[in-house]
């Protein structure tokens, strides 16, 4: 996994704006847990390939409707979550199936600031005009 410092700052800004953040990953590694802890992300779901189900379950636990969710993913295991969420993103270097399921495709590649691009887009939309 590659983490970009721009991404981390964007995630912190998003959380500070009141957005609940979560990580859902098919892997199960201490590195993901550490990165989430460093960013203050309390909801970390590891070892799940059924990401759409995991996202729906988490949203239900938190009392968040599908219409209030967003998801970013880059490959086939993400497609069900990209479809389930109201707002979905795929990075420029995502697999074609994820791009087809996403509402928006970033200009930046994953690991190269795509998450920051997503955070900035959401923050811009949330800001009062």
Short mmCIF file of N, CA and C in Angstrom, two decimals:
data_model
loop_
_atom_site.label_atom_id
_atom_site.label_comp_id
_atom_site.label_asym_id
_atom_site.label_seq_id
_atom_site.Cartn_x
_atom_site.Cartn_y
_atom_site.Cartn_z
N UNK A 1 0.85 -1.19 0.00
CA UNK A 1 0.00 0.00 0.00
C UNK A 1 0.88 1.23 0.00
N UNK A 2 0.47 2.23 -0.75
CA UNK A 2 1.16 3.50 -0.78
C UNK A 2 0.24 4.56 -0.19
N UNK A 3 0.78 5.34 0.74
CA UNK A 3 -0.01 6.39 1.35
C UNK A 3 0.63 7.72 1.01
N UNK A 4 -0.17 8.66 0.58
CA UNK A 4 0.29 9.99 0.22
C UNK A 4 -0.04 10.95 1.35
N UNK A 5 0.91 11.80 1.74
CA UNK A 5 0.66 12.73 2.84
C UNK A 5 -0.48 13.69 2.51
N UNK A 6 -0.64 14.02 1.25
CA UNK A 6 -1.76 14.89 0.85
C UNK A 6 -3.09 14.21 1.17
N UNK A 7 -3.14 12.91 0.94
CA UNK A 7 -4.35 12.14 1.23
C UNK A 7 -4.69 12.20 2.71
N UNK A 8 -3.68 11.99 3.55
CA UNK A 8 -3.90 12.00 4.99
C UNK A 8 -4.44 13.33 5.48
N UNK A 9 -3.89 14.41 4.98
CA UNK A 9 -4.38 15.73 5.40
C UNK A 9 -5.82 15.95 4.93
N UNK A 10 -6.12 15.50 3.73
CA UNK A 10 -7.49 15.61 3.21
C UNK A 10 -8.47 14.82 4.06
N UNK A 11 -8.09 13.62 4.47
CA UNK A 11 -8.96 12.81 5.31
C UNK A 11 -9.19 13.46 6.67
N UNK A 12 -8.15 14.05 7.23
CA UNK A 12 -8.29 14.75 8.52
C UNK A 12 -9.24 15.94 8.37
N UNK A 13 -9.12 16.68 7.28
CA UNK A 13 -10.03 17.81 7.04
C UNK A 13 -11.47 17.33 6.87
N UNK A 14 -11.65 16.23 6.17
CA UNK A 14 -12.99 15.68 5.96
C UNK A 14 -13.61 15.26 7.30
N UNK A 15 -12.83 14.58 8.12
CA UNK A 15 -13.32 14.15 9.43
C UNK A 15 -13.66 15.38 10.29
N UNK A 16 -12.83 16.40 10.24
CA UNK A 16 -13.08 17.61 11.03
C UNK A 16 -14.36 18.31 10.59
N UNK A 17 -14.77 18.09 9.35
CA UNK A 17 -16.00 18.71 8.84
C UNK A 17 -17.25 17.94 9.28
N UNK A 18 -17.05 16.79 9.96
CA UNK A 18 -18.18 16.01 10.44
C UNK A 18 -18.47 14.75 9.66
N UNK A 19 -17.67 14.43 8.67
CA UNK A 19 -17.87 13.22 7.88
C UNK A 19 -17.31 12.02 8.65
N UNK A 20 -18.09 10.96 8.76
CA UNK A 20 -17.64 9.73 9.39
C UNK A 20 -16.83 8.94 8.37
N UNK A 21 -15.62 8.59 8.73
CA UNK A 21 -14.73 7.88 7.81
C UNK A 21 -14.59 6.42 8.22
N UNK A 22 -14.38 5.57 7.23
CA UNK A 22 -14.16 4.15 7.48
C UNK A 22 -13.23 3.60 6.41
N UNK A 23 -12.56 2.54 6.75
CA UNK A 23 -11.74 1.79 5.79
C UNK A 23 -12.30 0.38 5.73
N UNK A 24 -12.57 -0.09 4.52
CA UNK A 24 -13.00 -1.47 4.30
C UNK A 24 -11.99 -2.07 3.33
N UNK A 25 -11.34 -3.14 3.74
CA UNK A 25 -10.31 -3.74 2.91
C UNK A 25 -10.39 -5.26 2.95
N UNK A 26 -10.00 -5.85 1.85
CA UNK A 26 -9.95 -7.31 1.78
C UNK A 26 -8.73 -7.86 2.49
N UNK A 27 -7.74 -7.02 2.69
CA UNK A 27 -6.53 -7.46 3.38
C UNK A 27 -6.72 -7.38 4.88
N UNK A 28 -5.81 -7.99 5.60
CA UNK A 28 -5.83 -7.92 7.05
C UNK A 28 -4.39 -7.70 7.50
N UNK A 29 -4.02 -6.43 7.61
CA UNK A 29 -2.63 -6.11 7.94
C UNK A 29 -2.54 -5.06 9.03
N UNK A 30 -1.53 -5.17 9.86
CA UNK A 30 -1.32 -4.15 10.89
C UNK A 30 -1.06 -2.76 10.29
N UNK A 31 -0.50 -2.71 9.08
CA UNK A 31 -0.20 -1.44 8.44
C UNK A 31 -1.48 -0.61 8.24
N UNK A 32 -2.57 -1.25 7.83
CA UNK A 32 -3.83 -0.55 7.62
C UNK A 32 -4.37 -0.04 8.95
N UNK A 33 -4.32 -0.88 9.98
CA UNK A 33 -4.80 -0.47 11.30
C UNK A 33 -3.99 0.71 11.82
N UNK A 34 -2.68 0.69 11.62
CA UNK A 34 -1.82 1.78 12.08
C UNK A 34 -2.14 3.07 11.33
N UNK A 35 -2.29 2.98 10.03
CA UNK A 35 -2.60 4.17 9.23
C UNK A 35 -3.94 4.75 9.65
N UNK A 36 -4.92 3.90 9.87
CA UNK A 36 -6.24 4.36 10.32
C UNK A 36 -6.12 5.05 11.68
N UNK A 37 -5.37 4.45 12.59
CA UNK A 37 -5.19 5.05 13.92
C UNK A 37 -4.50 6.40 13.81
N UNK A 38 -3.48 6.49 12.96
CA UNK A 38 -2.76 7.76 12.76
C UNK A 38 -3.69 8.85 12.26
N UNK A 39 -4.69 8.46 11.47
CA UNK A 39 -5.62 9.43 10.89
C UNK A 39 -6.88 9.63 11.75
N UNK A 40 -6.99 8.86 12.81
CA UNK A 40 -8.17 8.98 13.67
C UNK A 40 -9.41 8.33 13.08
N UNK A 41 -9.23 7.34 12.21
CA UNK A 41 -10.36 6.63 11.60
C UNK A 41 -10.72 5.46 12.50
N UNK A 42 -11.87 5.54 13.14
CA UNK A 42 -12.28 4.54 14.13
C UNK A 42 -12.85 3.28 13.50
N UNK A 43 -13.42 3.39 12.34
CA UNK A 43 -14.11 2.26 11.72
C UNK A 43 -13.21 1.62 10.67
N UNK A 44 -12.63 0.47 11.04
CA UNK A 44 -11.73 -0.25 10.15
C UNK A 44 -12.23 -1.68 10.05
N UNK A 45 -12.59 -2.07 8.84
CA UNK A 45 -13.09 -3.42 8.59
C UNK A 45 -12.09 -4.09 7.65
N UNK A 46 -11.40 -5.10 8.17
CA UNK A 46 -10.37 -5.79 7.39
C UNK A 46 -10.80 -7.22 7.09
N UNK A 47 -10.20 -7.77 6.04
CA UNK A 47 -10.45 -9.15 5.68
C UNK A 47 -11.83 -9.40 5.09
N UNK A 48 -12.40 -8.39 4.45
CA UNK A 48 -13.74 -8.54 3.87
C UNK A 48 -13.68 -8.34 2.36
N UNK A 49 -14.08 -9.35 1.63
CA UNK A 49 -14.18 -9.24 0.18
C UNK A 49 -15.57 -8.76 -0.23
N UNK A 50 -16.56 -8.95 0.64
CA UNK A 50 -17.94 -8.52 0.36
C UNK A 50 -18.12 -7.07 0.81
N UNK A 51 -17.45 -6.18 0.12
CA UNK A 51 -17.38 -4.79 0.57
C UNK A 51 -18.71 -4.06 0.53
N UNK A 52 -19.58 -4.41 -0.39
CA UNK A 52 -20.91 -3.80 -0.42
C UNK A 52 -21.71 -4.18 0.82
N UNK A 53 -21.64 -5.44 1.20
CA UNK A 53 -22.31 -5.91 2.42
C UNK A 53 -21.68 -5.25 3.64
N UNK A 54 -20.36 -5.19 3.68
CA UNK A 54 -19.67 -4.57 4.81
C UNK A 54 -20.05 -3.10 4.94
N UNK A 55 -20.14 -2.39 3.83
CA UNK A 55 -20.52 -0.98 3.86
C UNK A 55 -21.96 -0.81 4.33
N UNK A 56 -22.85 -1.62 3.81
CA UNK A 56 -24.26 -1.54 4.21
C UNK A 56 -24.43 -1.87 5.69
N UNK A 57 -23.71 -2.89 6.17
CA UNK A 57 -23.78 -3.26 7.59
C UNK A 57 -23.26 -2.13 8.47
N UNK A 58 -22.12 -1.54 8.10
CA UNK A 58 -21.56 -0.44 8.88
C UNK A 58 -22.51 0.76 8.90
N UNK A 59 -23.05 1.10 7.75
CA UNK A 59 -23.98 2.22 7.68
C UNK A 59 -25.19 1.99 8.58
N UNK A 60 -25.70 0.76 8.57
CA UNK A 60 -26.85 0.44 9.42
C UNK A 60 -26.46 0.58 10.90
N UNK A 61 -25.30 0.07 11.28
CA UNK A 61 -24.83 0.18 12.67
C UNK A 61 -24.71 1.64 13.11
N UNK A 62 -24.30 2.49 12.19
CA UNK A 62 -24.09 3.90 12.50
C UNK A 62 -25.34 4.75 12.29
N UNK A 63 -26.40 4.14 11.77
CA UNK A 63 -27.62 4.88 11.51
C UNK A 63 -27.51 5.84 10.34
N UNK A 64 -26.72 5.43 9.34
CA UNK A 64 -26.50 6.27 8.16
C UNK A 64 -27.19 5.61 6.96
N UNK A 65 -28.01 6.37 6.26
CA UNK A 65 -28.71 5.85 5.08
C UNK A 65 -27.76 5.75 3.89
N UNK A 66 -28.09 4.87 2.95
CA UNK A 66 -27.29 4.75 1.73
C UNK A 66 -27.19 6.10 1.03
N UNK A 67 -28.24 6.89 1.11
CA UNK A 67 -28.25 8.21 0.46
C UNK A 67 -27.27 9.19 1.09
N UNK A 68 -26.68 8.82 2.22
CA UNK A 68 -25.72 9.68 2.91
C UNK A 68 -24.31 9.10 2.89
N UNK A 69 -24.08 8.11 2.03
CA UNK A 69 -22.77 7.45 2.01
C UNK A 69 -22.00 7.74 0.74
N UNK A 70 -20.70 7.65 0.88
CA UNK A 70 -19.79 7.72 -0.26
C UNK A 70 -18.82 6.58 -0.15
N UNK A 71 -18.22 6.21 -1.26
CA UNK A 71 -17.27 5.10 -1.27
C UNK A 71 -16.28 5.33 -2.39
N UNK A 72 -15.02 4.98 -2.13
CA UNK A 72 -13.99 5.02 -3.16
C UNK A 72 -13.36 3.64 -3.25
N UNK A 73 -13.20 3.16 -4.46
CA UNK A 73 -12.60 1.85 -4.65
C UNK A 73 -11.98 1.72 -6.02
N UNK A 74 -11.11 0.71 -6.16
CA UNK A 74 -10.34 0.62 -7.40
C UNK A 74 -10.35 -0.71 -8.13
N UNK A 75 -11.15 -1.68 -7.63
CA UNK A 75 -11.10 -2.98 -8.30
C UNK A 75 -12.42 -3.74 -8.12
N UNK A 76 -12.49 -4.91 -8.67
CA UNK A 76 -13.71 -5.70 -8.69
C UNK A 76 -14.35 -5.91 -7.31
N UNK A 77 -13.57 -6.19 -6.25
CA UNK A 77 -14.21 -6.36 -4.94
C UNK A 77 -14.92 -5.09 -4.43
N UNK A 78 -14.63 -3.95 -5.02
CA UNK A 78 -15.24 -2.69 -4.61
C UNK A 78 -16.55 -2.38 -5.34
N UNK A 79 -16.83 -3.08 -6.41
CA UNK A 79 -17.96 -2.71 -7.27
C UNK A 79 -19.29 -2.71 -6.51
N UNK A 80 -19.53 -3.70 -5.68
CA UNK A 80 -20.82 -3.73 -4.96
C UNK A 80 -20.96 -2.54 -4.02
N UNK A 81 -19.87 -2.11 -3.40
CA UNK A 81 -19.92 -0.93 -2.52
C UNK A 81 -20.04 0.35 -3.34
N UNK A 82 -19.37 0.42 -4.47
CA UNK A 82 -19.50 1.58 -5.36
C UNK A 82 -20.94 1.72 -5.83
N UNK A 83 -21.58 0.60 -6.12
CA UNK A 83 -22.98 0.60 -6.55
C UNK A 83 -23.92 0.98 -5.40
N UNK A 84 -23.63 0.53 -4.19
CA UNK A 84 -24.52 0.74 -3.04
C UNK A 84 -24.49 2.19 -2.55
N UNK A 85 -23.34 2.80 -2.55
CA UNK A 85 -23.19 4.15 -2.02
C UNK A 85 -23.86 5.18 -2.93
N UNK A 86 -24.32 6.24 -2.33
CA UNK A 86 -24.92 7.35 -3.08
C UNK A 86 -23.91 8.04 -3.98
N UNK A 87 -22.70 8.18 -3.49
CA UNK A 87 -21.65 8.91 -4.20
C UNK A 87 -20.43 8.00 -4.24
N UNK A 88 -19.90 7.75 -5.43
CA UNK A 88 -18.78 6.82 -5.52
C UNK A 88 -17.68 7.36 -6.43
N UNK A 89 -16.46 6.98 -6.07
CA UNK A 89 -15.27 7.46 -6.76
C UNK A 89 -14.34 6.30 -7.07
N UNK A 90 -13.62 6.42 -8.17
CA UNK A 90 -12.54 5.50 -8.51
C UNK A 90 -11.34 6.34 -8.94
N UNK A 91 -10.14 5.93 -8.56
CA UNK A 91 -8.95 6.67 -8.99
C UNK A 91 -8.66 6.42 -10.47
N UNK A 92 -7.86 7.29 -11.04
CA UNK A 92 -7.53 7.21 -12.47
C UNK A 92 -6.95 5.87 -12.87
N UNK A 93 -6.23 5.21 -11.97
CA UNK A 93 -5.60 3.93 -12.30
C UNK A 93 -6.42 2.73 -11.83
N UNK A 94 -7.69 2.94 -11.57
CA UNK A 94 -8.58 1.83 -11.16
C UNK A 94 -8.81 0.88 -12.33
N UNK A 95 -9.22 -0.33 -11.99
CA UNK A 95 -9.62 -1.29 -13.00
C UNK A 95 -10.88 -0.76 -13.69
N UNK A 96 -11.06 -1.12 -14.94
CA UNK A 96 -12.20 -0.64 -15.72
C UNK A 96 -13.55 -0.94 -15.06
N UNK A 97 -13.67 -2.07 -14.37
CA UNK A 97 -14.95 -2.41 -13.74
C UNK A 97 -15.28 -1.43 -12.62
N UNK A 98 -14.28 -0.98 -11.88
CA UNK A 98 -14.51 0.01 -10.82
C UNK A 98 -14.84 1.37 -11.43
N UNK A 99 -14.16 1.72 -12.49
CA UNK A 99 -14.45 2.99 -13.17
C UNK A 99 -15.88 3.01 -13.70
N UNK A 100 -16.32 1.89 -14.23
CA UNK A 100 -17.68 1.82 -14.77
C UNK A 100 -18.73 1.95 -13.67
N UNK A 101 -18.43 1.47 -12.46
CA UNK A 101 -19.38 1.53 -11.35
C UNK A 101 -19.36 2.88 -10.63
N UNK A 102 -18.28 3.62 -10.75
CA UNK A 102 -18.11 4.87 -10.00
C UNK A 102 -18.86 6.02 -10.66
N UNK A 103 -19.30 6.95 -9.81
CA UNK A 103 -19.92 8.18 -10.31
C UNK A 103 -18.87 9.15 -10.84
N UNK A 104 -17.69 9.14 -10.21
CA UNK A 104 -16.62 10.07 -10.56
C UNK A 104 -15.29 9.33 -10.61
N UNK A 105 -14.47 9.71 -11.57
CA UNK A 105 -13.12 9.16 -11.68
C UNK A 105 -12.15 10.32 -11.46
N UNK A 106 -11.22 10.12 -10.54
CA UNK A 106 -10.27 11.19 -10.23
C UNK A 106 -9.27 11.39 -11.35
N UNK A 107 -8.68 12.56 -11.35
CA UNK A 107 -7.59 12.83 -12.30
C UNK A 107 -6.29 12.19 -11.81
N UNK A 108 -6.14 12.14 -10.49
CA UNK A 108 -4.93 11.57 -9.90
C UNK A 108 -5.08 10.06 -9.73
N UNK A 109 -3.94 9.40 -9.68
CA UNK A 109 -3.89 7.96 -9.49
C UNK A 109 -3.93 7.63 -8.00
N UNK A 110 -4.36 6.41 -7.67
CA UNK A 110 -4.31 5.94 -6.31
C UNK A 110 -2.89 5.95 -5.79
N UNK A 111 -2.69 6.43 -4.57
CA UNK A 111 -1.35 6.55 -4.00
C UNK A 111 -0.63 7.82 -4.41
N UNK A 112 -1.26 8.60 -5.29
CA UNK A 112 -0.64 9.83 -5.79
C UNK A 112 -1.55 11.03 -5.62
N UNK A 113 -2.37 11.00 -4.57
CA UNK A 113 -3.22 12.16 -4.27
C UNK A 113 -4.68 12.01 -4.68
N UNK A 114 -5.11 10.85 -5.13
CA UNK A 114 -6.51 10.65 -5.52
C UNK A 114 -7.45 10.85 -4.34
N UNK A 115 -7.07 10.36 -3.17
CA UNK A 115 -7.92 10.50 -1.99
C UNK A 115 -8.07 11.98 -1.64
N UNK A 116 -7.00 12.74 -1.72
CA UNK A 116 -7.09 14.17 -1.43
C UNK A 116 -8.03 14.86 -2.42
N UNK A 117 -7.96 14.47 -3.68
CA UNK A 117 -8.85 15.02 -4.69
C UNK A 117 -10.31 14.75 -4.33
N UNK A 118 -10.59 13.54 -3.86
CA UNK A 118 -11.95 13.18 -3.44
C UNK A 118 -12.36 14.01 -2.23
N UNK A 119 -11.48 14.09 -1.24
CA UNK A 119 -11.79 14.87 -0.03
C UNK A 119 -12.09 16.32 -0.38
N UNK A 120 -11.27 16.91 -1.22
CA UNK A 120 -11.47 18.31 -1.61
C UNK A 120 -12.80 18.49 -2.33
N UNK A 121 -13.16 17.55 -3.20
CA UNK A 121 -14.44 17.63 -3.92
C UNK A 121 -15.61 17.59 -2.95
N UNK A 122 -15.54 16.68 -1.97
CA UNK A 122 -16.61 16.58 -0.99
C UNK A 122 -16.69 17.84 -0.14
N UNK A 123 -15.54 18.31 0.31
CA UNK A 123 -15.52 19.52 1.14
C UNK A 123 -16.06 20.73 0.38
N UNK A 124 -15.76 20.82 -0.89
CA UNK A 124 -16.27 21.92 -1.69
C UNK A 124 -17.80 21.86 -1.78
N UNK A 125 -18.33 20.67 -1.96
CA UNK A 125 -19.79 20.50 -2.06
C UNK A 125 -20.49 20.76 -0.73
N UNK A 126 -19.80 20.46 0.39
CA UNK A 126 -20.39 20.65 1.72
C UNK A 126 -20.33 22.10 2.19
N UNK A 127 -19.44 22.88 1.62
CA UNK A 127 -19.27 24.27 2.05
C UNK A 127 -20.46 25.11 1.63
N UNK A 128 -20.92 25.99 2.53
CA UNK A 128 -22.01 26.88 2.14
C UNK A 128 -21.57 27.82 1.02
N UNK A 129 -22.45 28.06 0.11
CA UNK A 129 -22.12 28.91 -1.05
C UNK A 129 -22.06 30.38 -0.67
#
